[in-house]
Amino acid sequence: ETGVTQTPRHLVMGMTNKKSLKCEQHLGHNAMYWYKQSAKKPLELMFVYNFKEQTENNSVPSRFSPECPNSSHLFLHLHTLQPEDSALYLCASSQQVSGTANEQFFGPGTRLTVL
Amino acid sequence: DQQVKQNSPSLSVQEGRISILNCDYTNSMFDYFLWYKKYPAEGPTFLISISSIKDKNEDGRFTVFLNKSAKHLSLHIVPSQPGDSAVYFCAAGSARQLTFGSGTQLTVLP
């Protein structure tokens, strides 16, 4: 595997379900990100991890819970979501968090539908 | 309030002609800017970047121009090819994060 991978690619869940999104990067990067992309809206940054430590949480509701066990893996645990949480969830990684080296490499995303 | 705006949701251009995608920003603290391209069912892929200390960066058919006084950047693609049809996002970077625009769908007509 190369680059940034995400599983599952599609997920349909009810509002009472608990599910997890997984992201893995094979680039040796130190920073990982979760973004949400709703239709016709900009990518919204949700969380940033740098060397496994969370450095940003952009006022994300607690029904989204990130986990970063190591620099290569990032999870987004979901529970009691709302239909308005339906969106494309993108994971990204970069060599470092700041500066011009912050070219981020994105995974293909998980298309989430909450019924 | 959006700090990075792409006011044109779509753009159609004839193959071989120039495509110009525009982006405006409000935060003068951004110190670098990037363009990403996104095909359906794929994540965004990096295209080209520019530091705030420069006004132009060129890479093959792609050139990014930065006008700091106007807080405006643009991506020029010349000549445009049908394979360039995609959604293009501009992004502005500061200390710890990128802020993205909402994207422009470019369609290059054969």
Short mmCIF file of C-alpha atoms in Angstrom, two decimals:
data_model
loop_
_atom_site.label_atom_id
_atom_site.label_comp_id
_atom_site.label_asym_id
_atom_site.label_seq_id
_atom_site.Cartn_x
_atom_site.Cartn_y
_atom_site.Cartn_z
CA GLU A 1 0.00 0.00 0.00
CA THR A 2 1.21 3.48 -0.77
CA GLY A 3 0.08 6.97 0.20
CA VAL A 4 -2.90 7.44 2.47
CA THR A 5 -5.59 4.79 2.71
CA GLN A 6 -9.00 5.02 4.32
CA THR A 7 -11.53 2.35 5.25
CA PRO A 8 -14.34 1.91 4.75
CA ARG A 9 -14.91 3.87 1.56
CA HIS A 10 -18.66 4.00 2.18
CA LEU A 11 -20.60 3.74 5.41
CA VAL A 12 -24.29 3.89 6.17
CA MET A 13 -25.26 4.01 9.82
CA GLY A 14 -28.23 4.72 12.00
CA MET A 15 -28.23 7.44 14.62
CA THR A 16 -27.80 4.95 17.44
CA ASN A 17 -24.93 3.02 15.89
CA LYS A 18 -21.27 3.16 16.83
CA LYS A 19 -18.74 2.91 14.04
CA SER A 20 -15.12 3.83 13.37
CA LEU A 21 -13.30 5.25 10.38
CA LYS A 22 -9.72 4.21 9.85
CA CYS A 23 -6.86 6.02 8.16
CA GLU A 24 -3.35 4.78 7.53
CA GLN A 25 -0.45 6.65 5.96
CA HIS A 26 2.57 4.93 4.44
CA LEU A 27 4.61 8.09 3.87
CA GLY A 28 6.53 8.37 7.12
CA HIS A 29 4.76 11.61 7.98
CA ASN A 30 4.44 13.03 11.47
CA ALA A 31 1.15 14.90 11.23
CA MET A 32 -2.32 13.56 10.47
CA TYR A 33 -5.64 15.31 9.97
CA TRP A 34 -9.36 14.66 9.79
CA TYR A 35 -11.47 16.86 7.50
CA LYS A 36 -15.19 16.94 6.79
CA GLN A 37 -16.49 17.90 3.37
CA SER A 38 -20.17 18.61 3.02
CA ALA A 39 -21.73 19.28 -0.35
CA LYS A 40 -20.76 22.65 -1.87
CA LYS A 41 -18.81 23.63 1.23
CA PRO A 42 -15.08 24.03 1.91
CA LEU A 43 -13.18 21.26 3.57
CA GLU A 44 -13.58 21.76 7.30
CA LEU A 45 -10.65 20.84 9.48
CA MET A 46 -11.77 18.71 12.42
CA PHE A 47 -8.65 17.44 14.19
CA VAL A 48 -4.89 17.64 13.88
CA TYR A 49 -2.40 15.23 15.37
CA ASN A 50 1.32 15.91 15.48
CA PHE A 51 3.57 13.08 16.64
CA LYS A 52 0.46 11.31 18.01
CA GLU A 53 -0.56 14.31 20.10
CA GLN A 54 -3.76 16.19 19.32
CA THR A 55 -2.90 19.80 18.56
CA GLU A 56 -6.17 21.07 17.09
CA ASN A 57 -9.82 20.39 17.77
CA ASN A 58 -11.91 22.80 15.76
CA SER A 59 -14.97 22.81 18.02
CA VAL A 60 -16.00 19.37 16.88
CA PRO A 61 -18.98 17.80 18.73
CA SER A 62 -18.09 15.06 21.17
CA ARG A 63 -19.99 12.49 19.11
CA PHE A 64 -16.80 12.48 16.99
CA SER A 65 -13.89 11.01 18.92
CA PRO A 66 -10.43 10.79 17.30
CA GLU A 67 -7.70 8.37 18.24
CA CYS A 68 -4.10 8.34 17.08
CA PRO A 69 -2.23 5.31 18.44
CA ASN A 70 0.89 6.05 16.39
CA SER A 71 2.06 8.40 13.64
CA SER A 72 0.83 6.07 10.91
CA HIS A 73 -2.72 5.41 12.08
CA LEU A 74 -5.65 7.65 12.80
CA PHE A 75 -9.18 6.68 13.76
CA LEU A 76 -12.42 8.59 14.00
CA HIS A 77 -14.92 6.95 16.33
CA LEU A 78 -18.53 7.83 15.66
CA HIS A 79 -21.54 7.47 17.95
CA THR A 80 -25.06 8.89 18.09
CA LEU A 81 -24.53 10.86 14.91
CA GLN A 82 -27.13 13.10 13.30
CA PRO A 83 -28.29 13.09 9.67
CA GLU A 84 -26.50 16.43 9.14
CA ASP A 85 -23.22 14.62 9.86
CA SER A 86 -23.57 12.87 6.52
CA ALA A 87 -20.55 13.98 4.49
CA LEU A 88 -17.26 12.90 2.98
CA TYR A 89 -14.65 12.43 5.71
CA LEU A 90 -11.12 12.89 4.50
CA CYS A 91 -7.91 11.94 6.23
CA ALA A 92 -4.63 13.63 5.35
CA SER A 93 -1.02 13.52 6.44
CA SER A 94 1.98 15.80 6.09
CA GLN A 95 5.65 15.70 6.97
CA GLN A 96 5.19 18.45 9.53
CA VAL A 97 2.35 20.61 10.72
CA SER A 98 3.58 24.09 9.95
CA GLY A 99 5.37 25.97 7.23
CA THR A 100 5.58 25.52 3.50
CA ALA A 101 6.31 21.84 3.98
CA ASN A 102 2.70 21.48 4.99
CA GLU A 103 1.74 19.90 1.71
CA GLN A 104 -0.93 17.49 2.80
CA PHE A 105 -1.54 14.16 1.17
CA PHE A 106 -5.14 13.04 1.24
CA GLY A 107 -6.81 9.68 1.36
CA PRO A 108 -9.79 8.89 -0.89
CA GLY A 109 -12.28 9.60 1.89
CA THR A 110 -15.15 7.77 3.54
CA ARG A 111 -18.60 8.68 2.27
CA LEU A 112 -20.76 8.59 5.40
CA THR A 113 -24.55 8.54 5.36
CA VAL A 114 -26.44 8.82 8.64
CA LEU A 115 -30.04 7.67 8.47
CA ASP B 1 -17.09 33.72 7.87
CA GLN B 2 -15.05 32.10 5.12
CA GLN B 3 -11.44 33.22 5.12
CA VAL B 4 -10.75 31.64 1.73
CA LYS B 5 -13.28 32.12 -1.04
CA GLN B 6 -13.63 30.69 -4.50
CA ASN B 7 -16.48 32.69 -5.93
CA SER B 8 -16.89 30.70 -9.12
CA PRO B 9 -18.37 27.26 -8.45
CA SER B 10 -17.80 26.20 -12.04
CA LEU B 11 -15.79 27.09 -15.14
CA SER B 12 -15.89 25.68 -18.67
CA VAL B 13 -12.98 26.12 -21.06
CA GLN B 14 -12.22 24.86 -24.54
CA GLU B 15 -9.34 22.40 -24.89
CA GLY B 16 -6.09 24.18 -25.70
CA ARG B 17 -7.20 27.49 -24.21
CA ILE B 18 -6.18 28.97 -20.87
CA SER B 19 -8.06 28.14 -17.65
CA ILE B 20 -7.92 30.75 -14.91
CA LEU B 21 -9.16 29.81 -11.46
CA ASN B 22 -9.44 32.50 -8.83
CA CYS B 23 -9.26 32.59 -5.07
CA ASP B 24 -9.58 35.42 -2.55
CA TYR B 25 -8.60 35.43 1.09
CA THR B 26 -9.14 37.75 4.00
CA ASN B 27 -6.45 36.85 6.53
CA SER B 28 -3.17 38.64 5.89
CA MET B 29 -1.41 36.23 8.25
CA PHE B 30 -1.50 33.39 5.75
CA ASP B 31 2.07 32.72 4.69
CA TYR B 32 1.69 30.10 2.00
CA PHE B 33 -0.92 29.02 -0.50
CA LEU B 34 -1.61 25.78 -2.31
CA TRP B 35 -3.83 24.47 -5.06
CA TYR B 36 -5.30 20.98 -4.94
CA LYS B 37 -7.13 19.05 -7.63
CA LYS B 38 -9.85 16.53 -6.86
CA TYR B 39 -11.35 13.88 -9.11
CA PRO B 40 -14.62 12.16 -8.16
CA ALA B 41 -14.21 9.33 -5.64
CA GLU B 42 -10.62 10.38 -4.90
CA GLY B 43 -9.05 12.60 -2.27
CA PRO B 44 -7.57 15.98 -3.23
CA THR B 45 -4.08 15.84 -4.70
CA PHE B 46 -1.51 18.59 -4.39
CA LEU B 47 -0.88 20.60 -7.53
CA ILE B 48 1.28 23.63 -6.84
CA SER B 49 2.12 26.01 -4.01
CA ILE B 50 3.48 29.50 -3.48
CA SER B 51 5.06 31.23 -0.54
CA SER B 52 3.74 34.65 0.49
CA ILE B 53 7.14 36.17 -0.29
CA LYS B 54 6.75 35.34 -3.98
CA ASP B 55 4.29 36.52 -6.58
CA LYS B 56 4.59 33.72 -9.12
CA ASN B 57 5.41 30.04 -9.23
CA GLU B 58 5.40 27.94 -12.36
CA ASP B 59 5.38 24.19 -12.86
CA GLY B 60 4.87 23.00 -16.39
CA ARG B 61 1.41 23.97 -17.59
CA PHE B 62 0.46 25.31 -14.16
CA THR B 63 1.27 28.78 -12.86
CA VAL B 64 0.09 30.32 -9.61
CA PHE B 65 0.04 34.08 -9.19
CA LEU B 66 -0.21 35.82 -5.83
CA ASN B 67 -1.29 39.44 -5.38
CA LYS B 68 -0.84 40.13 -1.70
CA SER B 69 -2.15 43.69 -1.80
CA ALA B 70 -5.40 42.43 -3.30
CA LYS B 71 -5.37 39.22 -1.21
CA HIS B 72 -5.93 37.30 -4.39
CA LEU B 73 -4.37 34.29 -6.01
CA SER B 74 -5.04 32.60 -9.28
CA LEU B 75 -4.13 29.36 -11.00
CA HIS B 76 -3.47 29.42 -14.72
CA ILE B 77 -3.52 26.22 -16.73
CA VAL B 78 -2.28 26.48 -20.27
CA PRO B 79 -2.95 24.74 -22.51
CA SER B 80 -5.99 23.16 -20.87
CA GLN B 81 -6.56 19.46 -21.47
CA PRO B 82 -9.69 17.31 -20.98
CA GLY B 83 -7.86 15.43 -18.20
CA ASP B 84 -7.70 18.67 -16.24
CA SER B 85 -11.45 18.47 -15.66
CA ALA B 86 -11.77 18.25 -11.87
CA VAL B 87 -12.63 20.30 -8.82
CA TYR B 88 -9.84 22.71 -7.87
CA PHE B 89 -9.43 23.85 -4.28
CA CYS B 90 -7.24 26.69 -3.14
CA ALA B 91 -5.89 26.55 0.39
CA ALA B 92 -4.12 29.07 2.57
CA GLY B 93 -1.70 28.08 5.29
CA SER B 94 -0.67 29.60 8.56
CA ALA B 95 1.17 28.24 11.57
CA ARG B 96 -0.67 25.02 12.06
CA GLN B 97 -3.40 24.50 9.55
CA LEU B 98 -4.70 24.91 6.05
CA THR B 99 -7.92 26.72 5.31
CA PHE B 100 -9.65 25.60 2.13
CA GLY B 101 -11.96 27.29 -0.32
CA SER B 102 -15.16 25.62 -1.48
CA GLY B 103 -13.74 24.58 -4.84
CA THR B 104 -14.29 25.34 -8.52
CA GLN B 105 -15.42 22.65 -10.93
CA LEU B 106 -13.35 23.00 -14.10
CA THR B 107 -14.64 21.35 -17.26
CA VAL B 108 -12.36 21.30 -20.27
CA LEU B 109 -14.36 20.71 -23.42
CA PRO B 110 -12.77 18.71 -26.26
#
